[in-house]
Coordinates of C-alpha atoms in Angstrom, one line a residue:
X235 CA 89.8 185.0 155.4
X236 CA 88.1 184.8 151.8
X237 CA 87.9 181.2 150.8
X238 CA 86.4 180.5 147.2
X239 CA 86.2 176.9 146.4
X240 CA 85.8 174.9 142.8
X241 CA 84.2 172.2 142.6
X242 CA 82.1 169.8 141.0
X243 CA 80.2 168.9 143.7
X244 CA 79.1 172.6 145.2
X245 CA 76.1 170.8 147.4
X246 CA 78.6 168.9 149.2
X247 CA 79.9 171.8 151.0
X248 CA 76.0 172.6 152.4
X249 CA 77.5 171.3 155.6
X250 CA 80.0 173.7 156.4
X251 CA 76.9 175.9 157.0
X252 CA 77.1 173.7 160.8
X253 CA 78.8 173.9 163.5
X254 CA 82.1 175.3 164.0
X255 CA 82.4 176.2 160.2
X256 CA 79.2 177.5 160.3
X257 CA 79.9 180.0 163.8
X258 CA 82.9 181.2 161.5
X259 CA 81.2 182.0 158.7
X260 CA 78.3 183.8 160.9
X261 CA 80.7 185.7 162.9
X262 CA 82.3 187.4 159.7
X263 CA 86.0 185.2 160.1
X264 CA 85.3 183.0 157.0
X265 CA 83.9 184.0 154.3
X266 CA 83.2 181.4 152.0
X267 CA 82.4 180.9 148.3
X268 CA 81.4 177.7 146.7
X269 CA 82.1 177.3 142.7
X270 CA 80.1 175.1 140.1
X271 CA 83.1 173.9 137.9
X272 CA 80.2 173.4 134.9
X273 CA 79.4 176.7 135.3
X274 CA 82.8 177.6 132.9
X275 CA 82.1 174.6 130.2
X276 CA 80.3 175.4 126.7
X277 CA 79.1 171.9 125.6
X278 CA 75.6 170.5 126.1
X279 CA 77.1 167.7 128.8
X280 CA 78.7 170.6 130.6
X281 CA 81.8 168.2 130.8
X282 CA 84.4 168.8 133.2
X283 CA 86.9 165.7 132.0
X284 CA 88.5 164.0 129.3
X285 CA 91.5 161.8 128.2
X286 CA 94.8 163.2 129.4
X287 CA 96.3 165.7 126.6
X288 CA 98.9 163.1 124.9
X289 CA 97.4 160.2 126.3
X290 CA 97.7 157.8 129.6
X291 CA 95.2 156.1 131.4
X292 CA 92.6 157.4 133.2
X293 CA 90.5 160.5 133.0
X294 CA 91.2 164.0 133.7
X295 CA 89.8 167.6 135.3
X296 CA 89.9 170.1 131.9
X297 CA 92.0 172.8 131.2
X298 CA 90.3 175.1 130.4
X299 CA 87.2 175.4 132.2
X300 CA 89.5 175.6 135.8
X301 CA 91.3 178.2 134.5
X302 CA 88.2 180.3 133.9
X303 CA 86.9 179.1 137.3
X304 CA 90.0 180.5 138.7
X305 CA 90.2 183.2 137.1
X306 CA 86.4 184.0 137.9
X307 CA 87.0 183.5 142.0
X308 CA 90.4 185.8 141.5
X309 CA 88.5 189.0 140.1
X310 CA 85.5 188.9 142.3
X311 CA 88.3 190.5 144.8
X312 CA 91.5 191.8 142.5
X313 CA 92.8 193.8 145.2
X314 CA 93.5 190.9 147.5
X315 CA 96.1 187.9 146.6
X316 CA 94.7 184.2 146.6
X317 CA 96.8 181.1 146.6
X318 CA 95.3 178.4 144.3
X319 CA 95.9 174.9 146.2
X320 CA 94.4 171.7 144.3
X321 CA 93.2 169.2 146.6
X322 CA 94.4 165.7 145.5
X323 CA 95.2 162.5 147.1
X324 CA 98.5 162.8 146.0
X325 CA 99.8 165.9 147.1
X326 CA 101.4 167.0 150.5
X327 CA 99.3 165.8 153.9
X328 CA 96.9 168.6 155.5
X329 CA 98.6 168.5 158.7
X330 CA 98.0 171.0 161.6
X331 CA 101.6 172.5 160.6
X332 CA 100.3 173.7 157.6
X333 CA 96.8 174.2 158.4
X334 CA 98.1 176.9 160.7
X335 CA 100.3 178.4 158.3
X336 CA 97.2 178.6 155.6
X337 CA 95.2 180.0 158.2
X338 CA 97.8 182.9 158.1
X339 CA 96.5 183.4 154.6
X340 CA 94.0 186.9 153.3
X341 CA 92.6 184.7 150.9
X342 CA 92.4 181.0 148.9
X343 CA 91.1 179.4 146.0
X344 CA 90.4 176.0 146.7
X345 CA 90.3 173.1 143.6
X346 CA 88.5 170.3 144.4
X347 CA 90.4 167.5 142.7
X348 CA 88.6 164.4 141.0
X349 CA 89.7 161.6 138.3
X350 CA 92.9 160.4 138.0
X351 CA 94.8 164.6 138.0
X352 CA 94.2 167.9 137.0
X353 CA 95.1 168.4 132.8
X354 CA 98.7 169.5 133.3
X355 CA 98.5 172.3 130.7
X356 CA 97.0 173.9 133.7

């Protein structure tokens, strides 16, 4: 299983290099790919956020530099469908039901959520 993740925080996921993770990734089960979001901005900051399109509190993730991100992860292997799942508080638990049924999966690209949402545009 191909697993590209997007995130904002790519040294966070140094860890997965241990133990079990790790033995999967060794042994040619998981093969994982860890994504700079600020890697796909264009200004100086290399911002990733920004007031919600139409206003509303809080901040949130752009638009347009997740979209390239994602877009970015799908080409590196065309030939093989990946399910985009954003990781957010707010969204369905990670239970072992579904863990088991997204283990069934060829391939994922994982968003790492952060602020208040993802722009909605997306």
């Amino acid at each position: 299983m191909r697993i590209d993740v997007v995130t904002i925080f790519p040294r966070y996921l140094d860890p997965l290099q241990e133990s079990l993770p790790g033995k999967a990734i060794r042994a040619g089960i998981v093969d994982l790919h860890v994504h700079d979001l600020r890697d796909w901005t264009h200004d100086v900051h290399r911002s990733v956020d920004d007031a919600p399109y139409g206003g509303g509190p809080g901040m949130v993730m752009l638009a347009e530099p997740l979209e390239k991100a994602i877009r970015a992860a799908k080409a590196r292997v065309p030939d093989v469908p990946a399910r985009v799942i954003y990781l957010s508080p707010q969204g369905a638990r990670l239970d072992h039901r579904k863990v088991i049924e997204l283990a069934q999966l060829p391939r994922m690209v994982l968003l790492c959520g952060r602020y208040e949402a993802v722009d909605e545009r997306l």
